Coordinates of C-alpha atoms in Angstrom, one line a residue:
M15 CA -15.8 -31.6 -13.9
D16 CA -13.1 -31.4 -11.2
R17 CA -12.7 -28.8 -8.5
L18 CA -10.1 -26.7 -10.4
D19 CA -12.6 -26.4 -13.3
S20 CA -15.3 -25.3 -10.8
L21 CA -12.9 -22.8 -9.4
R22 CA -12.1 -21.4 -12.8
I23 CA -15.8 -21.1 -13.6
F24 CA -16.5 -19.3 -10.3
L25 CA -13.7 -16.8 -10.9
R26 CA -15.1 -16.1 -14.4
V27 CA -18.6 -15.5 -13.0
A28 CA -17.2 -13.2 -10.3
E29 CA -15.2 -11.3 -12.9
L30 CA -18.1 -10.8 -15.4
Q31 CA -20.8 -10.6 -12.6
S32 CA -23.0 -12.7 -14.8
F33 CA -23.7 -16.5 -15.2
S34 CA -24.8 -15.9 -18.9
R35 CA -21.7 -13.9 -19.9
A36 CA -19.5 -16.4 -18.1
A37 CA -21.1 -19.3 -19.8
E38 CA -20.7 -17.6 -23.2
S39 CA -17.1 -16.8 -22.7
L40 CA -16.3 -20.3 -21.5
G41 CA -18.3 -22.0 -24.3
L42 CA -20.5 -23.9 -21.7
P43 CA -24.2 -24.1 -21.1
K44 CA -25.5 -21.7 -18.5
A45 CA -26.8 -24.6 -16.5
S46 CA -23.3 -26.2 -16.3
V47 CA -21.9 -22.9 -15.0
S48 CA -24.6 -22.5 -12.4
G49 CA -24.2 -26.1 -11.3
A50 CA -20.5 -25.8 -11.0
V51 CA -20.8 -22.8 -8.7
Q52 CA -23.5 -24.4 -6.6
R53 CA -21.3 -27.5 -6.1
L54 CA -18.4 -25.3 -5.1
E55 CA -20.5 -23.5 -2.5
T56 CA -21.6 -26.8 -1.1
E57 CA -18.1 -28.1 -0.9
V58 CA -16.7 -25.0 0.9
G59 CA -19.8 -24.6 3.1
A60 CA -20.4 -21.0 2.3
R61 CA -22.4 -18.8 0.0
L62 CA -20.0 -17.2 -2.4
L63 CA -22.3 -15.3 -4.7
Q64 CA -25.3 -13.1 -4.1
R65 CA -27.8 -13.6 -7.0
T66 CA -30.5 -11.2 -8.0
T67 CA -32.6 -10.9 -11.2
R68 CA -30.3 -8.1 -12.5
K69 CA -26.8 -9.0 -11.4
V70 CA -24.4 -11.3 -9.5
S71 CA -22.2 -10.0 -6.8
L72 CA -19.7 -11.5 -4.4
T73 CA -20.5 -12.1 -0.7
Q74 CA -17.9 -11.3 1.9
D75 CA -16.9 -14.9 2.0
G76 CA -16.8 -14.8 -1.8
L77 CA -14.4 -11.9 -1.8
V78 CA -12.0 -13.8 0.4
F79 CA -12.5 -17.0 -1.6
R80 CA -11.8 -15.2 -4.9
E81 CA -8.5 -13.9 -3.7
R82 CA -7.3 -17.2 -2.4
G83 CA -8.7 -19.0 -5.4
R84 CA -6.7 -16.8 -7.8
D85 CA -3.6 -17.6 -5.8
L86 CA -4.3 -21.3 -5.9
L87 CA -4.8 -21.3 -9.7
A88 CA -1.6 -19.2 -10.2
D89 CA 0.4 -21.7 -8.1
F90 CA -1.0 -24.6 -10.1
D91 CA -0.2 -22.9 -13.4
E92 CA 3.2 -22.1 -12.2
M93 CA 3.9 -25.7 -11.1
Q94 CA 2.7 -26.9 -14.5
A95 CA 5.0 -24.5 -16.3
M96 CA 8.0 -25.9 -14.5
F97 CA 7.8 -29.0 -16.8
V98 CA 7.1 -27.2 -20.1
Q99 CA 10.1 -26.7 -22.3
G100 CA 10.8 -23.0 -22.9
A101 CA 7.8 -21.8 -20.8
P102 CA 8.3 -18.6 -18.8
S103 CA 9.4 -19.4 -15.3
L104 CA 7.1 -17.0 -13.5
R105 CA 3.4 -16.5 -14.2
G106 CA 0.2 -15.5 -12.4
R107 CA -0.9 -12.7 -10.2
L108 CA 1.1 -11.1 -7.4
R109 CA -0.5 -8.8 -4.8
V110 CA 1.9 -6.8 -2.7
D111 CA 1.7 -3.8 -0.3
M112 CA 4.3 -1.2 0.7
S113 CA 4.6 2.4 1.8
S114 CA 3.8 5.1 -0.8
G115 CA 7.4 6.4 -0.6
I116 CA 9.0 3.1 -1.4
A117 CA 6.5 2.4 -4.2
R118 CA 7.0 5.9 -5.7
N119 CA 10.8 6.2 -5.3
F120 CA 12.0 2.6 -5.8
V121 CA 9.6 -0.1 -6.9
I122 CA 7.4 1.6 -9.5
P123 CA 10.2 3.3 -11.5
S124 CA 12.1 -0.1 -11.8
L125 CA 9.0 -2.2 -12.3
P126 CA 9.1 -2.1 -16.2
D127 CA 12.4 -4.1 -16.1
F128 CA 11.1 -6.7 -13.7
L129 CA 7.9 -7.2 -15.8
A130 CA 10.0 -7.3 -19.0
A131 CA 11.9 -10.2 -17.5
H132 CA 8.7 -12.0 -16.4
P133 CA 6.0 -11.1 -19.0
Q134 CA 3.5 -13.6 -17.7
L135 CA 3.2 -11.9 -14.3
E136 CA 0.5 -9.5 -13.2
I137 CA 1.3 -7.3 -10.2
E138 CA -1.1 -5.4 -7.9
V139 CA 0.7 -2.8 -5.8
G140 CA -1.0 -1.4 -2.8
S141 CA 0.7 1.7 -1.3
T142 CA -0.6 2.9 2.0
D143 CA 0.5 3.5 5.6
R144 CA -2.5 1.5 6.8
R145 CA -1.5 -1.9 8.3
V146 CA -3.3 -4.2 5.9
D147 CA -4.5 -7.6 6.9
V148 CA -2.2 -9.8 4.9
V149 CA -4.2 -13.0 5.0
R150 CA -7.7 -11.6 4.9
E151 CA -7.0 -9.2 2.1
G152 CA -5.2 -11.7 0.0
F153 CA -1.7 -10.2 -0.1
D154 CA 1.2 -12.4 -1.1
C155 CA 3.7 -10.3 0.8
V156 CA 3.9 -6.8 2.3
L157 CA 6.9 -4.6 2.9
R158 CA 6.9 -3.0 6.3
V159 CA 9.0 -0.1 7.6
G160 CA 9.0 -0.3 11.4
D161 CA 8.8 -2.9 14.1
V162 CA 7.1 -6.2 13.3
V163 CA 4.3 -6.8 15.7
D164 CA 2.3 -9.6 13.9
T165 CA 3.8 -12.9 15.1
S166 CA 1.4 -14.8 12.9
L167 CA 3.4 -13.9 9.8
I168 CA 6.8 -14.9 8.6
A169 CA 9.3 -11.9 8.6
R170 CA 12.2 -11.6 6.2
R171 CA 14.4 -8.7 7.5
L172 CA 16.2 -6.7 4.9
G173 CA 18.0 -4.1 6.9
A174 CA 17.1 -0.7 8.3
F175 CA 16.6 3.0 7.2
R176 CA 18.7 5.5 9.1
L177 CA 16.6 8.4 10.4
L178 CA 17.4 12.1 10.0
N179 CA 16.0 15.1 11.9
C180 CA 14.8 17.7 9.4
A181 CA 13.1 21.1 9.2
S182 CA 12.5 23.6 6.5
P183 CA 14.8 26.7 6.1
S184 CA 11.8 28.9 6.9
Y185 CA 11.2 27.1 10.2
V186 CA 14.8 27.4 11.2
K187 CA 14.8 31.0 10.4
R188 CA 11.8 31.6 12.7
H189 CA 12.7 29.3 15.5
G190 CA 16.5 28.9 15.3
M191 CA 18.7 25.9 14.7
P192 CA 18.3 23.2 17.5
R193 CA 21.5 21.3 18.3
T194 CA 21.0 19.9 21.8
L195 CA 18.2 18.3 23.8
A196 CA 17.8 21.5 25.8
D197 CA 17.3 23.5 22.6
L198 CA 14.2 21.4 21.7
S199 CA 12.2 22.8 24.5
S200 CA 11.4 25.9 22.4
H201 CA 10.7 23.9 19.2
R202 CA 7.7 22.2 17.6
L203 CA 7.5 18.6 16.4
I204 CA 5.2 17.3 13.6
H205 CA 3.6 14.3 15.3
Y206 CA 3.1 11.1 13.4
V207 CA 0.7 8.4 14.6
P208 CA -0.5 5.3 12.7
T209 CA -4.2 6.1 13.6
L210 CA -5.5 9.6 14.3
G211 CA -6.5 9.9 17.9
G212 CA -3.4 8.0 19.1
K213 CA -0.7 9.5 21.2
S214 CA 2.6 10.5 19.7
S215 CA 5.7 9.2 21.3
G216 CA 7.6 12.5 20.8
F217 CA 11.1 13.1 19.7
E218 CA 13.3 10.0 19.8
Y219 CA 17.0 10.1 20.7
R220 CA 19.8 7.9 21.9
E221 CA 21.1 8.2 25.4
G222 CA 23.9 5.7 26.1
D223 CA 22.8 2.3 25.0
A224 CA 19.1 3.1 25.0
Y225 CA 16.7 5.1 23.0
R226 CA 14.4 7.6 24.8
N227 CA 11.5 9.8 23.9
L228 CA 11.2 13.5 24.6
P229 CA 7.6 14.9 24.7
M230 CA 7.4 17.9 22.5
A231 CA 4.8 20.5 21.6
G232 CA 3.3 20.5 18.1
A233 CA 0.3 21.9 16.3
V234 CA 0.0 19.2 13.6
T235 CA -0.5 15.4 13.8
V236 CA -0.6 13.3 10.6
N237 CA -1.0 9.6 9.9
N238 CA 0.6 9.5 6.4
A239 CA 4.2 9.6 5.3
D240 CA 3.5 12.0 2.4
A241 CA 1.6 14.4 4.7
Y242 CA 4.4 14.1 7.3
Q243 CA 7.0 15.4 4.8
A244 CA 4.6 18.0 3.3
A245 CA 4.0 19.4 6.8
C246 CA 7.8 19.7 7.3
L247 CA 8.2 21.4 3.9
A248 CA 5.4 23.9 4.9
G249 CA 7.5 24.9 7.9
L250 CA 5.2 23.4 10.6
G251 CA 7.9 21.7 12.6
I252 CA 10.6 19.1 12.9
I253 CA 10.3 15.5 11.6
Q254 CA 12.4 12.4 12.0
A255 CA 12.3 10.6 8.6
P256 CA 14.2 7.9 6.8
D257 CA 17.3 9.4 5.0
V258 CA 16.3 7.9 1.7
G259 CA 13.3 10.2 1.5
V260 CA 15.0 13.4 2.6
K261 CA 18.7 13.2 1.5
R262 CA 17.9 14.8 -1.9
L263 CA 15.8 17.5 -0.3
I264 CA 18.7 18.3 2.1
A265 CA 21.2 18.4 -0.8
E266 CA 18.9 20.8 -2.7
R267 CA 18.5 22.9 0.5
V268 CA 14.8 22.4 0.5
L269 CA 15.2 20.9 4.0
V270 CA 18.0 21.2 6.5
E271 CA 19.2 18.6 9.0
V272 CA 18.9 19.6 12.6
A273 CA 20.2 18.2 15.9
P274 CA 22.4 15.7 14.0
K275 CA 23.9 14.3 17.2
L276 CA 20.4 13.3 18.5
Q277 CA 19.8 10.2 16.4
A278 CA 16.6 8.2 16.5
E279 CA 16.7 4.4 16.3
P280 CA 17.0 3.1 12.7
M281 CA 13.7 1.8 11.3
P282 CA 13.8 -1.9 10.3
V283 CA 12.6 -2.9 6.9
S284 CA 11.0 -6.4 6.5
F285 CA 9.0 -8.5 4.1
L286 CA 6.0 -10.2 5.8
Y287 CA 4.1 -13.1 4.3
P288 CA 1.7 -15.8 5.4
H289 CA 2.9 -19.2 6.6
R290 CA 3.1 -21.5 3.7
R291 CA 4.9 -24.8 3.3
H292 CA 6.1 -23.8 -0.2
L293 CA 6.4 -20.1 -1.0
P294 CA 5.5 -19.6 -4.7
P295 CA 8.5 -18.8 -6.9
R296 CA 6.9 -15.5 -8.1
V297 CA 6.8 -14.3 -4.5
C298 CA 10.4 -15.3 -3.8
A299 CA 11.6 -13.6 -7.1
F300 CA 9.8 -10.4 -6.3
M301 CA 11.2 -10.2 -2.7
D302 CA 14.7 -10.9 -4.0
W303 CA 14.3 -8.2 -6.6
V304 CA 13.1 -5.6 -4.1
D305 CA 15.9 -6.7 -1.7
D306 CA 18.4 -5.8 -4.4
L307 CA 16.8 -2.5 -5.1
L308 CA 16.8 -1.4 -1.5
R309 CA 20.1 -2.9 -0.3
P310 CA 22.3 0.2 -1.2
H311 CA 20.0 2.4 0.9
L312 CA 19.8 0.1 4.0
I313 CA 22.1 -0.3 7.0
P314 CA 22.5 -3.7 8.8
L315 CA 20.1 -4.4 11.5
A316 CA 21.5 -4.3 15.0
S317 CA 22.0 -7.8 16.5
G318 CA 20.0 -8.9 19.5

């Protein structure tokens, strides 16, 4: 029994949480299944499964090994399919992460077409504002809106979202329409921070060739893009949000643009993925597809 067979057996045990059920589904003796997992644990030098009399569960090392093992088998199956006449070109599991807004407005609505073109693919879509650990959590790639700070990952830059300053009509009716920097002194900002307890940078605006931040008062701080927009719709203050998420609301007069001459720096949009000598074709195809989806809504990144 080779290592790939042992890996497949381990993944089946992890999936079914039982050596007996895994052995039955694979048509193997239970002793063979148990022995294969034990040899695999010896080879990797870590305990992958926690065994009790009632059930089998993954250890922390086992969780990580399972995600990377799935990727390894998918890569191997994909490589084999390259030489099979008429076989689907893409197969295996794809795990990606992106903001909830991009998932909801762009990726999920168009996903049926992508999966129809690649029926052997399985896609896990995470959608959160949390900065996931790409390697530790087993993501093939993540789509980031904002500056790239993790230099251990490869970045594929797609473009940038233009930001608009918005408020609700009810807020403008109560506080007036701000147009200049001086006007903002009597207004409230809805603060966005990646982690609650952090300090908001304030209202961003361009002055000459540089972008600056104006500290502003505000009663509400959020750490989620959906809550950020909801707070604005509730009339709690001004937000600075990507135009793709608010243009329709402005056209429908649900929100209004304020201080249009005080533009914040556009937010870069990038794919991040782990260093690999050969990026699997399924990952490349997905990134190309999302690039095409978003391209009409992005502006070029500033050089330098």
